[in-house]
Short mmCIF file of C-alpha atoms and ligand atoms in Angstrom, two decimals:
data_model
loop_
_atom_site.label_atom_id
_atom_site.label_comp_id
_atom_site.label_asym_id
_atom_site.label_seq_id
_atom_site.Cartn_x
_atom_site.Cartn_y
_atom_site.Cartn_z
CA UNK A 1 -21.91 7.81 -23.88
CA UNK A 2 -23.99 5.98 -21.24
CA UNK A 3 -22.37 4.19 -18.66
CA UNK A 4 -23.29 1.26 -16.12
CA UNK A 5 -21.74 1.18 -12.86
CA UNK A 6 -21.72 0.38 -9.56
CA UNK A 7 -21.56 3.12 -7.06
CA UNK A 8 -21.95 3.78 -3.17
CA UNK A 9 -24.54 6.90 -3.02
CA UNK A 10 -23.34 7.68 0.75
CA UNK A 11 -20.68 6.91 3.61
CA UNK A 12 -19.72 2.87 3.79
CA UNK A 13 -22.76 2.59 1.53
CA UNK A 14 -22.98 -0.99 -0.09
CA UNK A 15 -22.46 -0.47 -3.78
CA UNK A 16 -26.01 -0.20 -5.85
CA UNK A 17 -26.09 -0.31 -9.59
CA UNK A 18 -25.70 3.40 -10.46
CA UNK A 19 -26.05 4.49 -14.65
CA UNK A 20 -24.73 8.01 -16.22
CA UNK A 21 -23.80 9.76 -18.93
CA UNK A 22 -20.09 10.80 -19.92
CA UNK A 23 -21.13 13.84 -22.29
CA UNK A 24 -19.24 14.83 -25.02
CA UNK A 25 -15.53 14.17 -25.28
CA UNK A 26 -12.74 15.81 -24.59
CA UNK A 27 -10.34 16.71 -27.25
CA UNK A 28 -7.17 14.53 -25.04
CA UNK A 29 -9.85 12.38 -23.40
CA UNK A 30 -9.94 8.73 -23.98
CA UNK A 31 -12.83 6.23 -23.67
CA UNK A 32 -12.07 3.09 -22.40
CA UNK A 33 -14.16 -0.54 -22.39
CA UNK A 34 -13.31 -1.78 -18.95
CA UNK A 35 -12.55 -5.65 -18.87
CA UNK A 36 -10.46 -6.45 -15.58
CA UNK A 37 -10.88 -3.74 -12.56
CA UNK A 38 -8.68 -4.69 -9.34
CA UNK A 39 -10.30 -3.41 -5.89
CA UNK A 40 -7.57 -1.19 -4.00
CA UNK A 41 -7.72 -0.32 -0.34
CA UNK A 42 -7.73 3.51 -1.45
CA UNK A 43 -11.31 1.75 -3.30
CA UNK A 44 -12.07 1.38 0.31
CA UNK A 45 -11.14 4.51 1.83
CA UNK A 46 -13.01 6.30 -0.48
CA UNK A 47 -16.08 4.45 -0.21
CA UNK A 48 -15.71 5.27 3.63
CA UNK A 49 -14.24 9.08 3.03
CA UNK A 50 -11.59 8.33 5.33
CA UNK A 51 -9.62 11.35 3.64
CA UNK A 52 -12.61 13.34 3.74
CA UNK A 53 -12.60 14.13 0.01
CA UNK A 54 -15.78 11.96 -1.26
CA UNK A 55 -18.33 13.38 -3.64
CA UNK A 56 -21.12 10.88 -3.58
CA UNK A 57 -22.07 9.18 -5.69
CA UNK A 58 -18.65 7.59 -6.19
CA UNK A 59 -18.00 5.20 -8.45
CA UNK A 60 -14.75 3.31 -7.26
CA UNK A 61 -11.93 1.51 -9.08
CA UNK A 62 -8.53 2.91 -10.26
CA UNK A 63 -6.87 -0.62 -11.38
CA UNK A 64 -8.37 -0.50 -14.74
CA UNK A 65 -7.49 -2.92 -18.08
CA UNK A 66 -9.51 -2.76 -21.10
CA UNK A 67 -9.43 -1.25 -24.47
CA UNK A 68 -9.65 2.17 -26.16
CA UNK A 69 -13.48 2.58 -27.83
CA UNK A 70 -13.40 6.47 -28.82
CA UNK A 71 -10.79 9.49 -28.67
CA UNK A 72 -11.07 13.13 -29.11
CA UNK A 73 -9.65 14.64 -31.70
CA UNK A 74 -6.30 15.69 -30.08
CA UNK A 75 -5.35 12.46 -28.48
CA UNK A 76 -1.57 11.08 -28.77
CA UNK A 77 -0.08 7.91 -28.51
CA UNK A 78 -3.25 5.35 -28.20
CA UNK A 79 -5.73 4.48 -30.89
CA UNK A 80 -8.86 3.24 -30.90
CA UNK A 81 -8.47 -0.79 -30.47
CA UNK A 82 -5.46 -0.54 -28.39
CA UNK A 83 -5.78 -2.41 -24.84
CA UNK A 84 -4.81 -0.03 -21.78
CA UNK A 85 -4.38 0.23 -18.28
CA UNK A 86 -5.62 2.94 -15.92
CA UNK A 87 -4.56 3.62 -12.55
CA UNK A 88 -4.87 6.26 -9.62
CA UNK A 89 -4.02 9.05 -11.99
CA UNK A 90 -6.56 10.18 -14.87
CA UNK A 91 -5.48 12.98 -16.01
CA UNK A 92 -2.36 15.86 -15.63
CA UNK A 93 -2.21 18.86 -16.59
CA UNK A 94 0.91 18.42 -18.79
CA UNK A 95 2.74 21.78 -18.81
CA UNK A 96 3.32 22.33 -15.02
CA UNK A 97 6.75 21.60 -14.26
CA UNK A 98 6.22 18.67 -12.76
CA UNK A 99 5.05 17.50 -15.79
CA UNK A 100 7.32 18.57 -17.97
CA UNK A 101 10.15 16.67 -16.40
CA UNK A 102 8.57 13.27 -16.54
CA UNK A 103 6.92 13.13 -12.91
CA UNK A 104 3.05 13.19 -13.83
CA UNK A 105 2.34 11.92 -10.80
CA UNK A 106 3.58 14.70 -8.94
CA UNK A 107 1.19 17.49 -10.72
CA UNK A 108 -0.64 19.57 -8.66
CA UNK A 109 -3.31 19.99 -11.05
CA UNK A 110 -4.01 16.17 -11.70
CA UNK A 111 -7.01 14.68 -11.70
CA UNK A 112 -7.61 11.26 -9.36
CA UNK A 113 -9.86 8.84 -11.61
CA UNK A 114 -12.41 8.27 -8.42
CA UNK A 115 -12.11 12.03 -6.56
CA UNK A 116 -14.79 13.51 -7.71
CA UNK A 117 -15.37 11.50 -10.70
CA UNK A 118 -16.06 8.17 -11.76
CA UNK A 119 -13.76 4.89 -12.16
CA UNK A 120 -13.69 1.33 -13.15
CA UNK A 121 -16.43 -0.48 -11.26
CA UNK A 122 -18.04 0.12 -14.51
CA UNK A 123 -18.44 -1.15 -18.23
CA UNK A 124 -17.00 1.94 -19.27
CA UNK A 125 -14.33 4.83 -18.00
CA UNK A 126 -12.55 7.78 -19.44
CA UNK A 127 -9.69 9.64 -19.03
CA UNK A 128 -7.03 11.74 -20.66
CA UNK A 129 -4.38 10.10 -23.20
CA UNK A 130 -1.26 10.46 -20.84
CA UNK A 131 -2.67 7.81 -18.20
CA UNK A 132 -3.98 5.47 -20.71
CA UNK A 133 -0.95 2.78 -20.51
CA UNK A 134 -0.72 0.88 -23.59
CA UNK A 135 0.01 -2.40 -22.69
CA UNK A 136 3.03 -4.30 -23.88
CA UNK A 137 2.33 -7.52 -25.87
CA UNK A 138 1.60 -10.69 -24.07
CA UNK A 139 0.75 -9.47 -20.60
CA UNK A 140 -1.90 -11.24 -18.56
CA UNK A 141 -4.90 -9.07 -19.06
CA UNK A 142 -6.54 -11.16 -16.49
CA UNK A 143 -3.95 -10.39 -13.47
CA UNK A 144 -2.57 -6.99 -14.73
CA UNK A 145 -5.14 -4.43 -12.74
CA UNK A 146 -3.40 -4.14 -9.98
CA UNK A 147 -0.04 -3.52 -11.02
CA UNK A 148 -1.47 -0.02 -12.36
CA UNK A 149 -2.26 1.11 -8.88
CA UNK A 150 -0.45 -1.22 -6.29
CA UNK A 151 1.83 -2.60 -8.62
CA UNK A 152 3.52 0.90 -9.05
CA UNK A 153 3.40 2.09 -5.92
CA UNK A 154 5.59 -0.16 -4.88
CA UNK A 155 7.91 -0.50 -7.86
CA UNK A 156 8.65 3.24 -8.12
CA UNK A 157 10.29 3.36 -4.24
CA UNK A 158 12.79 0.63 -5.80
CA UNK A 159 13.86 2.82 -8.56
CA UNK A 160 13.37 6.48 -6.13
CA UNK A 161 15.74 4.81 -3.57
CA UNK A 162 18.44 3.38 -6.34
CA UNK A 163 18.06 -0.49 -4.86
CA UNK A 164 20.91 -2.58 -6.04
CA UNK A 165 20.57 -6.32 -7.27
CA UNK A 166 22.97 -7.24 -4.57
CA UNK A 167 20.77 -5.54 -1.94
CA UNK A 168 19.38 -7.00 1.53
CA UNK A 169 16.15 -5.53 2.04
CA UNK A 170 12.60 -5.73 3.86
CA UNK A 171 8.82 -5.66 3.09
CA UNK A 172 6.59 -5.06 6.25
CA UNK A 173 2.99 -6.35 5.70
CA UNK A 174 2.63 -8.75 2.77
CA UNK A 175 -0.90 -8.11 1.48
CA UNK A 176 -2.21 -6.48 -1.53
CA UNK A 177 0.60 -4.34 -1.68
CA UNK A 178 3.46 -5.91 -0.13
CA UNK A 179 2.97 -9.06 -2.16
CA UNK A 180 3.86 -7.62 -5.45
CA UNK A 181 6.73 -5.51 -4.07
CA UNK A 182 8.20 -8.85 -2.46
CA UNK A 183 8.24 -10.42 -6.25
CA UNK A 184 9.28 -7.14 -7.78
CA UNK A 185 12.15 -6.93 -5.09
CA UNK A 186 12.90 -10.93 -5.30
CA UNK A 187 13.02 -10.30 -9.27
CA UNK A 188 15.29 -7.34 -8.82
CA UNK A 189 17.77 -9.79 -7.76
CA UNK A 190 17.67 -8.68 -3.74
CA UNK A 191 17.52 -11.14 -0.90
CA UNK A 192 14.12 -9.96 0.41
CA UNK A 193 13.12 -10.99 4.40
CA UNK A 194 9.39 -9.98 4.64
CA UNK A 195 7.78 -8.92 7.68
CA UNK A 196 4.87 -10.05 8.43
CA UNK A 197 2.62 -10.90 11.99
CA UNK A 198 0.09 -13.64 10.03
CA UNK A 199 1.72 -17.15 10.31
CA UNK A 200 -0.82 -18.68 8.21
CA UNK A 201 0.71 -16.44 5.48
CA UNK A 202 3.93 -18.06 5.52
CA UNK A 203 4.94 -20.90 3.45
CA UNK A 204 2.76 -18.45 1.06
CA UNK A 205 5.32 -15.89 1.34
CA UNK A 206 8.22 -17.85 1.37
CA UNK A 207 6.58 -19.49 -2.35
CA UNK A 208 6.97 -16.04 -3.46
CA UNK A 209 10.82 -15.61 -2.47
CA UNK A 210 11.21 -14.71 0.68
CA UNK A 211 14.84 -15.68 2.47
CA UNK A 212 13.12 -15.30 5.74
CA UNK A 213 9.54 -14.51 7.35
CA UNK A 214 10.26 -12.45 10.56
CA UNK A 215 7.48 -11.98 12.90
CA UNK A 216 7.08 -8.37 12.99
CA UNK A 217 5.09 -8.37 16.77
CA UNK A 218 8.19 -10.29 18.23
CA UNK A 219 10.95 -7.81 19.20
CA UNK A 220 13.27 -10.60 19.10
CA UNK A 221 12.86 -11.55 16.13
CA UNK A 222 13.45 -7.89 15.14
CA UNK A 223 16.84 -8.06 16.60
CA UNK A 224 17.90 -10.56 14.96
CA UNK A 225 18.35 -8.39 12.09
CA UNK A 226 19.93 -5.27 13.07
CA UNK A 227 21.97 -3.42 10.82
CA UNK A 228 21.85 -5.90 7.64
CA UNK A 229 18.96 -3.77 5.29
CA UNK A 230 19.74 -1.24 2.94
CA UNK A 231 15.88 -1.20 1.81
CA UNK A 232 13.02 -1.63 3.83
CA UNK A 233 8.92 -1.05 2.29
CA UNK A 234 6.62 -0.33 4.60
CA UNK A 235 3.14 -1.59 3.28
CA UNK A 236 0.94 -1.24 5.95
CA UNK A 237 -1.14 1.67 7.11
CA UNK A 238 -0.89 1.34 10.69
CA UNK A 239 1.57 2.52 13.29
CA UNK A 240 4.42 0.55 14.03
CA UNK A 241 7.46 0.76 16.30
CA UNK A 242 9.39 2.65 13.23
CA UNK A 243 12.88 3.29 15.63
CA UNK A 244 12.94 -1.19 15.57
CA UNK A 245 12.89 -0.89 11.76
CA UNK A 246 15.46 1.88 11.59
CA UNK A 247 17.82 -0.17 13.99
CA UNK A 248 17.09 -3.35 11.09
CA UNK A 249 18.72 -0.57 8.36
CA UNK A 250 22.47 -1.22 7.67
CA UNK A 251 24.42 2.19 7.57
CA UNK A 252 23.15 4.49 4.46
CA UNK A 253 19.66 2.57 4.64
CA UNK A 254 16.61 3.82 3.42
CA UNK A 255 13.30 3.44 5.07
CA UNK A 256 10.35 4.01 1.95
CA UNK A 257 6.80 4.41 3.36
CA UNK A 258 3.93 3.46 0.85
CA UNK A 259 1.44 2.83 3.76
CA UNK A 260 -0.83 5.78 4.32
CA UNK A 261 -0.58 5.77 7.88
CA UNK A 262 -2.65 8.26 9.30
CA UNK A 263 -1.47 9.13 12.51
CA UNK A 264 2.20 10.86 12.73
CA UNK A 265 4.99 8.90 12.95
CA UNK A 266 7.31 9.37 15.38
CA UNK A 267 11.02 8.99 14.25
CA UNK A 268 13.89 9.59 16.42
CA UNK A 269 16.63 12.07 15.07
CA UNK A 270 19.55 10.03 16.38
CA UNK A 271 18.65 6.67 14.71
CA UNK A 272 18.85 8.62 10.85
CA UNK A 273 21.48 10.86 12.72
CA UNK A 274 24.67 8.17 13.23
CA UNK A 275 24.34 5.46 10.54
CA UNK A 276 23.13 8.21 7.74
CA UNK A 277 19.67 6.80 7.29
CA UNK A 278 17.18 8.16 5.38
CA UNK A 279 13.13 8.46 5.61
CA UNK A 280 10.54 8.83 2.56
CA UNK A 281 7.92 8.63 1.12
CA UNK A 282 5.91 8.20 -2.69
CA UNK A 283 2.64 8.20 -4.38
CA UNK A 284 2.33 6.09 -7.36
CA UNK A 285 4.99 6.58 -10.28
CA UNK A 286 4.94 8.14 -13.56
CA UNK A 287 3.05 7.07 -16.84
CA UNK A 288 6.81 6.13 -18.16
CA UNK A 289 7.38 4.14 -15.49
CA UNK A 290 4.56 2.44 -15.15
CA UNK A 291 5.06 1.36 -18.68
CA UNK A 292 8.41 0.34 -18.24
CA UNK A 293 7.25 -1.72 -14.99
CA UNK A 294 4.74 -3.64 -17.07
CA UNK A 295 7.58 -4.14 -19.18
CA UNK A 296 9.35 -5.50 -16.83
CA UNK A 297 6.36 -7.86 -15.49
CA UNK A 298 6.26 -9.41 -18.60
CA UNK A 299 9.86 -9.81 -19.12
CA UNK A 300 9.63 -12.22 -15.54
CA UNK A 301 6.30 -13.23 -15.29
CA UNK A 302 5.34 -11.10 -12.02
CA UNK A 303 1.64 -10.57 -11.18
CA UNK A 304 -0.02 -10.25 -8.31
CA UNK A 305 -1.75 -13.23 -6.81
CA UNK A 306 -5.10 -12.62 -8.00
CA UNK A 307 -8.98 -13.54 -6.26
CA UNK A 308 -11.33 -13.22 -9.25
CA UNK A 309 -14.73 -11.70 -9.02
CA UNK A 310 -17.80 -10.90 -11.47
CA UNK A 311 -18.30 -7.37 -11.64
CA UNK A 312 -21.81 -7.69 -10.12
CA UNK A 313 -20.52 -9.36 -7.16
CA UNK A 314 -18.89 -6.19 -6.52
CA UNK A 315 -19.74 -6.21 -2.93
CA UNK A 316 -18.86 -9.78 -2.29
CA UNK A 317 -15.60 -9.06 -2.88
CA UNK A 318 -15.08 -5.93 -1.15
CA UNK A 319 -16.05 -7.89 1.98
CA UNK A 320 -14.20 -10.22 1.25
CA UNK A 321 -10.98 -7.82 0.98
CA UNK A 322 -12.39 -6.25 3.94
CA UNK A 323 -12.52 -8.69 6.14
CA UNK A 324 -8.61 -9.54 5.45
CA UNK A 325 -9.61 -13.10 3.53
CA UNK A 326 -8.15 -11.92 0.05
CA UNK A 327 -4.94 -13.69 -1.31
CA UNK A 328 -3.57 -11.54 -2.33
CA UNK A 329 -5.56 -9.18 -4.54
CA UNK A 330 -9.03 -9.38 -5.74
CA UNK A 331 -10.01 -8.36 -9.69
CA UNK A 332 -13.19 -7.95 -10.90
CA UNK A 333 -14.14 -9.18 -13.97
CA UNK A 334 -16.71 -7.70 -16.76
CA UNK A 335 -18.81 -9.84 -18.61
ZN1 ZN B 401 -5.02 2.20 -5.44
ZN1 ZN B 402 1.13 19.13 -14.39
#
């Protein structure tokens, strides 16, 4: 099966129209039309091989929606005709034991759908049955892309760290990411305070259901708040002043890093020491979860704010995501 894409043949390369051929497929492998593609910031890194594992040419896009064309002979669960999501993941191995207990996401022999193959800045993508995400009835095919990448990256934490409806907790950096976990959160029934150091994104935020917008450069305004949050999401992939943010967690608090920040962070022992505070971290979530999430989106109404694009205005809108101008998350569209 041919396939038309867009790809960037070399480093920070602007994307050029790029064709190939899928082969046969697999017996588990699915084929899938793509309609709706979000762009990611991991879209980003890779086009730049910030994480030094690139194969050029690379294709990018991992917030995929469309529909199943073809299936191999062994494939279970989706049929030709049914409309699907496809995220980071494209395929597991399914028989490791991460696998085996549900966790997909955590298999060491997965397979990333744009490391070292190609995604959804396409007409067409494949990958195996177990990441093709049927999606439930009446969900906004337009606006769902990103919920498959960003979407559960930052609904899994909630579940991982066993946030209560009657929680206080924070969001630092509402963007791409932080915007959907701030509705997710609001929606879980928590009073959410967002941290963020962009006033012209505030009366935004609040919109969304924020209690409070605290300035995250004033230390002040950090203090303000010390002690009150069981929860706090870190979004963002740069360093912060983490030992502020662990001085914001009540006792028992959690601190839940989705932001791949690259440089070490430096957390004092004494700050998780005395109030019994705890640090992680999580990729994206499993194929179970990500269905129930979408579940769960439709259930409220929760999508991501969403910038729409044609698919050959590709690299329009990665500038424009690039130079920080997107609210909140940019889709392209296929014609
Ligand atoms: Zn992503
Ligand atoms: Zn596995």
């Amino acid at each position: 099966m041919k396939v038309n894409g867009y790809a960037a043949t070399e480093q920070k390369a602007r994307l050029t129209p790029y064709s190939y051929d899928l082969g046969a497929i697999g017996s588990e492998q699915v084929d899938i039309k793509v309609f709706y593609c979000g762009i990611c910031h991991s879209d980003l890194s890779m086009i730049n091989n910030d994480w030094g594992m690139t194969q050029y040419p690379i294709v990018p896009g991992h917030e995929i929606i469309g529909e199943v064309i073809a299936i191999g002979n062994a494939v279970k669960n989706v049929r030709v005709g049914d409309k699907v999501g496809l995220g980071w993941m494209s395929a597991s191995c399914m028989s490791c034991e991460q696998c085996m207990d549900g966790e997909h996401h955590l298999c060491s022999k997965g397979e990333a759908t744009i490391v070292g193959r190609n995604g959804g800045f396409a007409d067409k993508v494949r990958g195996h049955w177990s990441w093709a995400i049927p999606l439930p009835e009446g969900i906004d095919m337009s606006k769902a892309g990103p919920l498959l990448c960003g979407g559960i990256t930052v609904f899994n934490p909630i579940i991982l760290a066993g946030v209560k409806p009657t929680d206080k907790v924070g969001v630092i950096g509402i963007g791409g990411l932080g915007h959907m976990a701030l509705k997710f959160l609001k929606h879980w029934g928590c009073e959410v305070i967002a941290f963020s150091s962009n006033p012209n994104k505030k009366k935004a935020i609040l919109n969304m259901g924020a209690s409070q917008v605290i300035d995250s450069t004033s230390p002040e305004e950090l203090e303000s708040i010390t002690g009150k949050l069981n929860f706090i999401l870190n979004t963002t992939n740069v360093s912060l002043d983490w030992n502020s943010y662990l001085t914001a967690l009540a006792p028992k608090g959690r601190f839940h890093t989705v932001g791949a920040v690259l440089e070490p962070m430096a957390i004092p022992a004494f700050s998780l020491i005395m109030g019994e505070k705890s640090v992680g971290g999580s990729p994206i979530g499993s194929p179970a979860l990500t269905k129930t999430m979408l579940e769960f989106c439709v259930r409220h109404k929760i999508y991501p704010d969403v910038e729409e694009f044609p698919m050959e205005k590709v690299n329009e809108a990665i500038e424009h995501l690039e130079n920080g101008k997107a609210r909140f998350r940019v889709v392209l569209k296929n014609k």
